[in-house]
Tab-separated table of N, CA and C in Angstrom:
chain	number	residue	atom	x	y	z
A	151	MET	N	-16.108	23.746	-7.293
A	151	MET	CA	-16.855	22.799	-6.551
A	151	MET	C	-17.300	21.542	-7.483
A	152	LEU	N	-17.775	21.890	-8.555
A	152	LEU	CA	-18.263	21.060	-9.627
A	152	LEU	C	-17.021	20.073	-10.037
A	153	VAL	N	-16.076	20.641	-10.371
A	153	VAL	CA	-14.803	19.793	-10.635
A	153	VAL	C	-14.522	18.873	-9.548
A	154	THR	N	-14.454	19.264	-8.293
A	154	THR	CA	-14.185	18.572	-7.222
A	154	THR	C	-15.065	17.336	-7.147
A	155	HIS	N	-16.324	17.622	-7.298
A	155	HIS	CA	-17.365	16.501	-7.311
A	155	HIS	C	-17.147	15.477	-8.379
A	156	ALA	N	-16.871	15.940	-9.782
A	156	ALA	CA	-16.773	15.135	-10.842
A	156	ALA	C	-15.553	14.357	-10.636
A	157	THR	N	-14.466	14.805	-10.038
A	157	THR	CA	-13.228	14.162	-9.720
A	157	THR	C	-13.418	13.030	-8.651
A	158	THR	N	-14.242	13.353	-7.647
A	158	THR	CA	-14.483	12.489	-6.527
A	158	THR	C	-15.255	11.323	-7.186
A	159	GLN	N	-16.195	11.623	-7.993
A	159	GLN	CA	-17.179	10.503	-8.596
A	159	GLN	C	-16.349	9.713	-9.404
A	160	TYR	N	-15.575	10.228	-10.236
A	160	TYR	CA	-14.704	9.535	-11.232
A	160	TYR	C	-13.713	8.445	-10.440
A	161	ARG	N	-13.160	9.019	-9.277
A	161	ARG	CA	-12.294	8.080	-8.483
A	161	ARG	C	-13.136	6.975	-7.799
A	162	ARG	N	-14.291	7.382	-7.504
A	162	ARG	CA	-15.293	6.307	-6.693
A	162	ARG	C	-15.620	5.229	-7.862
A	163	ASN	N	-15.987	5.673	-8.971
A	163	ASN	CA	-16.302	4.688	-9.987
A	163	ASN	C	-15.090	3.910	-10.580
A	164	THR	N	-14.007	4.292	-10.495
A	164	THR	CA	-12.695	3.676	-10.821
A	164	THR	C	-12.574	2.660	-9.977
A	165	VAL	N	-12.667	2.868	-8.629
A	165	VAL	CA	-12.320	1.855	-7.485
A	165	VAL	C	-13.520	0.850	-7.692
A	166	GLN	N	-14.602	1.242	-7.750
A	166	GLN	CA	-15.772	0.338	-7.669
A	166	GLN	C	-15.766	-0.666	-8.819
A	167	THR	N	-15.075	-0.298	-9.967
A	167	THR	CA	-15.174	-1.168	-11.121
A	167	THR	C	-13.928	-1.966	-11.579
A	168	VAL	N	-12.869	-1.679	-10.863
A	168	VAL	CA	-11.543	-2.599	-11.062
A	168	VAL	C	-11.672	-3.808	-10.497
A	169	SER	N	-10.676	-4.827	-10.971
A	169	SER	CA	-10.663	-6.246	-10.230
A	169	SER	C	-10.034	-6.030	-8.875
A	170	ARG	N	-10.365	-7.030	-8.099
A	170	ARG	CA	-9.602	-7.154	-6.835
A	170	ARG	C	-8.100	-6.987	-6.902
A	171	GLU	N	-7.597	-7.696	-7.928
A	171	GLU	CA	-6.027	-7.762	-8.127
A	171	GLU	C	-5.551	-6.171	-8.467
A	172	LYS	N	-6.280	-5.614	-9.278
A	172	LYS	CA	-6.041	-4.160	-9.709
A	172	LYS	C	-6.089	-3.230	-8.541
A	173	LEU	N	-7.140	-3.388	-7.708
A	173	LEU	CA	-7.267	-2.618	-6.532
A	173	LEU	C	-6.130	-2.844	-5.421
A	174	LEU	N	-5.704	-4.055	-5.375
A	174	LEU	CA	-4.686	-4.291	-4.419
A	174	LEU	C	-3.396	-3.468	-4.832
A	175	LEU	N	-3.069	-3.550	-6.161
A	175	LEU	CA	-1.832	-2.929	-6.729
A	175	LEU	C	-2.206	-1.482	-6.586
A	176	MET	N	-3.256	-0.858	-6.693
A	176	MET	CA	-3.590	0.535	-6.562
A	176	MET	C	-3.337	1.066	-5.004
A	177	LEU	N	-3.763	0.015	-4.054
A	177	LEU	CA	-3.583	0.290	-2.783
A	177	LEU	C	-2.068	0.393	-2.321
A	178	PHE	N	-1.357	-0.612	-3.000
A	178	PHE	CA	0.286	-0.508	-2.686
A	178	PHE	C	0.806	0.715	-3.353
A	179	ASP	N	0.336	1.273	-4.566
A	179	ASP	CA	0.783	2.253	-5.067
A	179	ASP	C	0.460	3.514	-4.252
A	180	GLY	N	-0.590	3.633	-3.734
A	180	GLY	CA	-1.068	4.544	-2.615
A	180	GLY	C	-0.125	4.702	-1.482
A	181	ALA	N	0.037	3.488	-0.852
A	181	ALA	CA	0.942	3.481	0.428
A	181	ALA	C	2.479	3.927	0.076
A	182	ILE	N	2.940	3.454	-0.993
A	182	ILE	CA	4.262	3.735	-1.404
A	182	ILE	C	4.359	5.175	-1.800
A	183	GLY	N	3.311	5.941	-2.533
A	183	GLY	CA	3.353	7.295	-2.675
A	183	GLY	C	3.170	7.999	-1.505
A	184	PHE	N	2.443	7.693	-0.355
A	184	PHE	CA	2.213	8.377	0.795
A	184	PHE	C	3.578	8.290	1.534
A	185	ALA	N	4.246	7.148	1.623
A	185	ALA	CA	5.485	6.978	2.302
A	185	ALA	C	6.496	7.903	1.672
A	186	ASN	N	6.636	7.824	0.441
A	186	ASN	CA	7.560	8.828	-0.283
A	186	ASN	C	7.261	10.492	-0.137
A	187	ALA	N	5.893	10.635	-0.124
A	187	ALA	CA	5.531	12.052	0.227
A	187	ALA	C	5.848	12.380	1.615
A	188	SER	N	5.744	11.328	2.577
A	188	SER	CA	6.064	11.715	3.832
A	188	SER	C	7.521	12.183	4.053
A	189	LYS	N	8.232	11.351	3.406
A	189	LYS	CA	9.704	11.614	3.351
A	189	LYS	C	10.200	13.138	2.831
A	190	ALA	N	9.376	13.281	1.862
A	190	ALA	CA	9.643	14.499	0.977
A	190	ALA	C	9.080	15.795	1.840
A	191	ARG	N	8.046	15.696	2.594
A	191	ARG	CA	7.529	16.678	3.520
A	191	ARG	C	8.465	16.878	4.630
A	192	PHE	N	9.078	15.725	5.200
A	192	PHE	CA	10.138	15.923	6.272
A	192	PHE	C	11.339	16.696	5.682
A	193	ASP	N	11.730	16.249	4.651
A	193	ASP	CA	12.945	16.918	3.950
A	193	ASP	C	12.787	18.276	3.680
A	194	ALA	N	11.399	18.825	3.542
A	194	ALA	CA	11.048	20.236	3.312
A	194	ALA	C	10.756	20.950	4.566
A	195	GLY	N	10.944	20.128	5.582
A	195	GLY	CA	10.729	20.965	6.874
A	195	GLY	C	9.276	20.893	7.440
A	196	ASP	N	8.346	20.310	6.725
A	196	ASP	CA	6.922	20.315	6.978
A	196	ASP	C	6.488	19.056	7.802
A	197	THR	N	6.848	19.245	9.180
A	197	THR	CA	6.601	18.140	10.011
A	197	THR	C	5.115	17.564	9.921
A	198	VAL	N	4.141	18.564	9.951
A	198	VAL	CA	2.673	18.226	9.937
A	198	VAL	C	2.469	17.310	8.620
A	199	GLY	N	2.971	17.827	7.512
A	199	GLY	CA	2.870	17.149	6.350
A	199	GLY	C	3.556	15.723	6.431
A	200	PHE	N	4.603	15.479	6.961
A	200	PHE	CA	5.322	14.493	7.281
A	200	PHE	C	4.450	13.258	7.945
A	201	ARG	N	3.911	13.776	8.976
A	201	ARG	CA	3.023	13.113	9.818
A	201	ARG	C	1.552	12.663	9.050
A	202	GLU	N	1.137	13.640	8.395
A	202	GLU	CA	-0.048	13.277	7.684
A	202	GLU	C	-0.028	12.241	6.697
A	203	TYR	N	1.082	12.318	5.804
A	203	TYR	CA	1.377	11.309	4.726
A	203	TYR	C	1.634	9.902	5.416
A	204	LEU	N	2.432	10.125	6.524
A	204	LEU	CA	2.908	8.820	7.201
A	204	LEU	C	1.672	8.086	7.608
A	205	GLU	N	0.507	8.775	8.149
A	205	GLU	CA	-0.679	8.166	8.773
A	205	GLU	C	-1.191	7.595	7.668
A	206	LYS	N	-1.283	8.315	6.447
A	206	LYS	CA	-2.040	7.618	5.222
A	206	LYS	C	-1.593	6.402	4.963
A	207	SER	N	-0.108	6.253	4.858
A	207	SER	CA	0.565	4.895	4.562
A	207	SER	C	0.314	4.004	5.624
A	208	GLN	N	0.293	4.410	6.765
A	208	GLN	CA	0.106	3.431	7.798
A	208	GLN	C	-1.273	2.796	7.923
A	209	ALA	N	-2.339	3.670	7.466
A	209	ALA	CA	-3.706	3.194	7.293
A	209	ALA	C	-3.935	2.037	6.347
A	210	ILE	N	-3.235	2.262	5.300
A	210	ILE	CA	-3.269	1.171	4.159
A	210	ILE	C	-2.626	-0.051	4.590
A	211	VAL	N	-1.428	0.059	5.222
A	211	VAL	CA	-0.823	-1.179	5.719
A	211	VAL	C	-1.492	-1.728	6.795
A	212	SER	N	-2.237	-0.818	7.598
A	212	SER	CA	-3.196	-1.610	8.677
A	212	SER	C	-4.152	-2.319	8.019
A	213	GLU	N	-4.770	-1.744	6.971
A	213	GLU	CA	-5.814	-2.501	6.314
A	213	GLU	C	-5.361	-3.768	5.567
A	214	PHE	N	-4.207	-3.802	5.049
A	214	PHE	CA	-3.506	-5.134	4.564
A	214	PHE	C	-3.585	-6.041	5.631
A	215	LEU	N	-3.114	-5.629	6.741
A	215	LEU	CA	-2.927	-6.494	7.865
A	215	LEU	C	-4.285	-7.149	8.424
A	216	SER	N	-5.256	-6.170	8.363
A	216	SER	CA	-6.536	-6.734	8.940
A	216	SER	C	-7.232	-7.635	7.889
A	217	THR	N	-7.008	-7.661	6.748
A	217	THR	CA	-7.646	-8.357	5.756
A	217	THR	C	-6.894	-9.715	5.400
A	218	LEU	N	-5.927	-9.917	6.142
A	218	LEU	CA	-5.130	-11.227	5.931
A	218	LEU	C	-5.988	-12.305	6.302
A	219	ASP	N	-6.159	-13.474	5.529
A	219	ASP	CA	-6.905	-14.524	5.868
A	219	ASP	C	-5.819	-15.727	6.347
A	220	MET	N	-5.595	-15.809	7.622
A	220	MET	CA	-4.518	-16.544	8.119
A	220	MET	C	-4.871	-18.001	7.746
A	221	LYS	N	-6.050	-18.620	7.830
A	221	LYS	CA	-6.158	-19.954	7.506
A	221	LYS	C	-6.121	-20.287	6.232
A	222	ALA	N	-6.548	-19.424	5.218
A	222	ALA	CA	-6.564	-19.716	3.818
A	222	ALA	C	-5.091	-19.497	3.247
A	223	GLY	N	-4.592	-18.557	3.879
A	223	GLY	CA	-3.281	-18.072	3.351
A	223	GLY	C	-1.902	-18.836	3.759
A	224	GLY	N	-2.178	-19.601	4.847
A	224	GLY	CA	-1.157	-20.397	5.416
A	224	GLY	C	0.175	-19.712	5.655
A	225	GLU	N	1.276	-20.249	5.344
A	225	GLU	CA	2.654	-19.710	5.495
A	225	GLU	C	2.836	-18.385	4.886
A	226	ILE	N	2.222	-18.056	3.664
A	226	ILE	CA	2.345	-16.869	3.131
A	226	ILE	C	1.676	-15.708	3.775
A	227	ALA	N	0.578	-16.030	4.274
A	227	ALA	CA	-0.334	-15.035	5.103
A	227	ALA	C	0.607	-14.749	6.220
A	228	GLY	N	1.255	-15.628	6.979
A	228	GLY	CA	2.042	-15.487	8.089
A	228	GLY	C	3.165	-14.591	7.806
A	229	ASN	N	3.909	-14.879	6.786
A	229	ASN	CA	5.005	-14.109	6.393
A	229	ASN	C	4.623	-12.636	6.129
A	230	LEU	N	3.503	-12.479	5.444
A	230	LEU	CA	2.946	-11.204	5.057
A	230	LEU	C	2.694	-10.354	6.421
A	231	ARG	N	2.127	-11.139	7.433
A	231	ARG	CA	1.714	-10.587	8.595
A	231	ARG	C	2.873	-9.913	9.377
A	232	GLU	N	4.002	-10.729	9.413
A	232	GLU	CA	5.135	-10.328	10.124
A	232	GLU	C	5.769	-9.155	9.184
A	233	LEU	N	5.634	-9.010	7.947
A	233	LEU	CA	6.208	-7.786	7.364
A	233	LEU	C	5.236	-6.562	7.431
A	234	TYR	N	4.057	-6.832	7.486
A	234	TYR	CA	3.122	-5.632	7.807
A	234	TYR	C	3.479	-5.151	9.068
A	235	LEU	N	3.378	-6.108	10.072
A	235	LEU	CA	3.700	-5.726	11.489
A	235	LEU	C	5.186	-4.878	11.565
A	236	PHE	N	6.087	-5.558	10.841
A	236	PHE	CA	7.353	-4.800	10.895
A	236	PHE	C	7.258	-3.333	10.272
A	237	LEU	N	6.488	-3.148	9.215
A	237	LEU	CA	6.346	-1.952	8.543
A	237	LEU	C	5.620	-0.827	9.502
A	238	LEU	N	4.649	-1.365	10.105
A	238	LEU	CA	3.755	-0.471	11.061
A	238	LEU	C	4.667	-0.049	12.245
A	239	ASP	N	5.528	-1.002	12.741
A	239	ASP	CA	6.497	-0.609	13.733
A	239	ASP	C	7.617	0.489	13.278
A	240	HIS	N	7.930	0.258	12.078
A	240	HIS	CA	8.927	1.111	11.475
A	240	HIS	C	8.419	2.401	11.268
A	241	MET	N	7.031	2.433	10.880
A	241	MET	CA	6.451	3.715	10.695
A	241	MET	C	6.039	4.571	12.090
A	242	ASN	N	5.811	3.862	13.148
A	242	ASN	CA	5.588	4.191	14.547
A	242	ASN	C	6.946	4.866	14.853
A	243	GLN	N	7.900	4.243	14.765
A	243	GLN	CA	9.321	4.816	15.114
A	243	GLN	C	9.583	6.089	14.338
A	244	ALA	N	9.252	5.967	13.043
A	244	ALA	CA	9.357	7.174	12.188
A	244	ALA	C	8.741	8.375	12.988
A	245	ASN	N	7.460	8.098	13.225
A	245	ASN	CA	6.465	9.084	13.886
A	245	ASN	C	7.055	9.696	15.034
A	246	LEU	N	7.439	8.662	16.047
A	246	LEU	CA	7.857	9.057	17.377
A	246	LEU	C	9.300	9.708	17.312
A	247	LEU	N	10.089	9.216	16.353
A	247	LEU	CA	11.543	9.841	16.374
A	247	LEU	C	11.730	10.584	15.454
A	248	ALA	N	10.780	11.146	14.491
A	248	ALA	CA	10.852	11.955	13.253
A	248	ALA	C	12.180	11.422	12.495
A	249	ARG	N	11.945	10.208	12.095
A	249	ARG	CA	13.004	9.601	11.168
A	249	ARG	C	12.568	9.373	9.887
A	250	ALA	N	12.719	10.381	8.902
A	250	ALA	CA	12.412	10.280	7.575
A	250	ALA	C	12.936	8.983	6.908
A	251	LYS	N	14.131	8.585	7.304
A	251	LYS	CA	14.874	7.414	6.615
A	251	LYS	C	13.908	6.218	6.683
A	252	ASN	N	13.292	6.100	7.887
A	252	ASN	CA	12.283	4.872	8.000
A	252	ASN	C	11.278	4.934	6.963
A	253	MET	N	10.692	5.999	6.496
A	253	MET	CA	9.834	6.174	5.489
A	253	MET	C	10.415	5.613	4.287
A	254	GLU	N	11.423	6.044	3.834
A	254	GLU	CA	12.235	5.678	2.702
A	254	GLU	C	12.220	4.159	2.704
A	255	GLU	N	12.656	3.476	3.778
A	255	GLU	CA	12.611	2.111	3.827
A	255	GLU	C	11.505	1.419	3.702
A	256	VAL	N	10.458	2.016	4.250
A	256	VAL	CA	8.914	1.467	4.151
A	256	VAL	C	8.546	1.423	2.731
A	257	ALA	N	8.848	2.608	2.078
A	257	ALA	CA	8.450	2.695	0.614
A	257	ALA	C	9.119	1.760	-0.206
A	258	ARG	N	10.624	1.400	0.088
A	258	ARG	CA	11.281	0.434	-0.641
A	258	ARG	C	10.680	-0.999	-0.431
A	259	ILE	N	10.395	-1.270	0.880
A	259	ILE	CA	9.901	-2.763	1.224
A	259	ILE	C	8.577	-2.896	0.563
A	260	LEU	N	7.574	-1.828	0.699
A	260	LEU	CA	6.362	-2.035	-0.024
A	260	LEU	C	6.423	-2.129	-1.414
A	261	GLY	N	7.508	-1.514	-2.076
A	261	GLY	CA	7.666	-1.752	-3.517
A	261	GLY	C	7.999	-3.208	-3.953
A	262	THR	N	8.784	-3.775	-3.047
A	262	THR	CA	9.271	-5.191	-3.198
A	262	THR	C	7.997	-6.095	-3.056
A	263	ILE	N	7.073	-5.832	-2.041
A	263	ILE	CA	6.079	-6.593	-1.793
A	263	ILE	C	4.983	-6.549	-3.037
A	264	ARG	N	4.981	-5.309	-3.600
A	264	ARG	CA	4.039	-4.986	-4.751
A	264	ARG	C	4.418	-5.812	-5.921
A	265	GLU	N	5.756	-5.685	-6.133
A	265	GLU	CA	6.348	-6.480	-7.348
A	265	GLU	C	5.941	-7.834	-7.160
A	266	GLY	N	6.041	-8.504	-5.866
A	266	GLY	CA	5.802	-9.882	-5.865
A	266	GLY	C	4.346	-10.068	-6.122
A	267	PHE	N	3.379	-9.345	-5.741
A	267	PHE	CA	2.008	-9.489	-5.920
A	267	PHE	C	1.802	-9.215	-7.499
A	268	ASP	N	2.347	-8.314	-8.101
A	268	ASP	CA	2.162	-8.193	-9.408
A	268	ASP	C	2.629	-9.328	-10.246
A	269	GLY	N	3.703	-9.821	-9.806
A	269	GLY	CA	4.212	-11.022	-10.561
A	269	GLY	C	3.178	-12.262	-10.415
A	270	ALA	N	2.805	-12.375	-9.262
A	270	ALA	CA	1.677	-13.408	-8.954
A	270	ALA	C	0.533	-13.140	-9.722
A	271	ILE	N	0.030	-11.947	-9.733
A	271	ILE	CA	-1.217	-11.732	-10.540
A	271	ILE	C	-0.970	-12.094	-12.160
A	272	ARG	N	0.133	-11.643	-12.597
A	272	ARG	CA	0.568	-11.777	-14.024
A	272	ARG	C	0.470	-13.216	-14.228
A	273	SER	N	1.235	-14.059	-13.378
A	273	SER	CA	1.334	-15.572	-13.534
A	273	SER	C	-0.002	-16.150	-13.503
A	274	LEU	N	-0.797	-15.698	-12.500
A	274	LEU	CA	-2.248	-16.337	-12.453
A	274	LEU	C	-2.970	-15.973	-13.828
A	275	ALA	N	-2.946	-14.862	-14.371
A	275	ALA	CA	-3.680	-14.472	-15.555
A	275	ALA	C	-3.207	-15.330	-16.690
A	276	CYS	N	-1.856	-15.555	-16.888
A	276	CYS	CA	-1.374	-16.268	-17.941
A	276	CYS	C	-1.935	-17.874	-17.971
A	277	ALA	N	-1.923	-18.216	-16.484
A	277	ALA	CA	-2.341	-19.602	-16.313
A	277	ALA	C	-3.782	-19.762	-16.711
A	278	ARG	N	-4.602	-18.790	-16.456
A	278	ARG	CA	-5.978	-18.676	-16.727
A	278	ARG	C	-6.198	-18.741	-18.039
A	279	GLN	N	-5.264	-18.040	-18.925
A	279	GLN	CA	-5.412	-18.002	-20.322
A	279	GLN	C	-5.010	-19.237	-20.996
A	280	THR	N	-4.046	-19.764	-20.387
A	280	THR	CA	-3.573	-21.104	-20.920
A	280	THR	C	-4.749	-22.107	-20.689
A	281	ALA	N	-5.378	-22.080	-19.565
A	281	ALA	CA	-6.451	-23.101	-19.229
A	281	ALA	C	-7.551	-22.737	-20.206
A	282	THR	N	-7.918	-21.663	-20.534
A	282	THR	CA	-9.080	-21.147	-21.278
A	282	THR	C	-8.886	-21.869	-22.686
A	283	ARG	N	-7.839	-21.802	-23.158
A	283	ARG	CA	-7.184	-22.169	-24.630
A	283	ARG	C	-7.395	-23.751	-24.705
A	284	GLN	N	-7.175	-24.447	-23.700
A	284	GLN	CA	-7.127	-25.895	-23.791
A	284	GLN	C	-8.478	-26.520	-23.817
């Protein structure tokens, strides 16, 4: 029990002290990992686990959707909104029709979006460093 409490406290501290950018990437990693775990559970014949991990991935994507700032984000936010809605629909179909292939596709698409955010974050950090040096 002490180990569990210590682990929980460590995770809480990690999440509370990372930058917003790093937290975003961590959430993408979580959603991708849950989508992959969902497919793996399905392949192992564990339908309960399949749905459990599917729902965890779904919860993260739902959070991404709910935090979009459509006014400030403009066209990019609109495109992300459409992608997140597509992913949620794809996960709903996976759940209703027990289609593990959908979860594989969800993980792949989330990975692509994550790569885009990671690149943007790195470019922004580079630009900030350059501006600081001048």
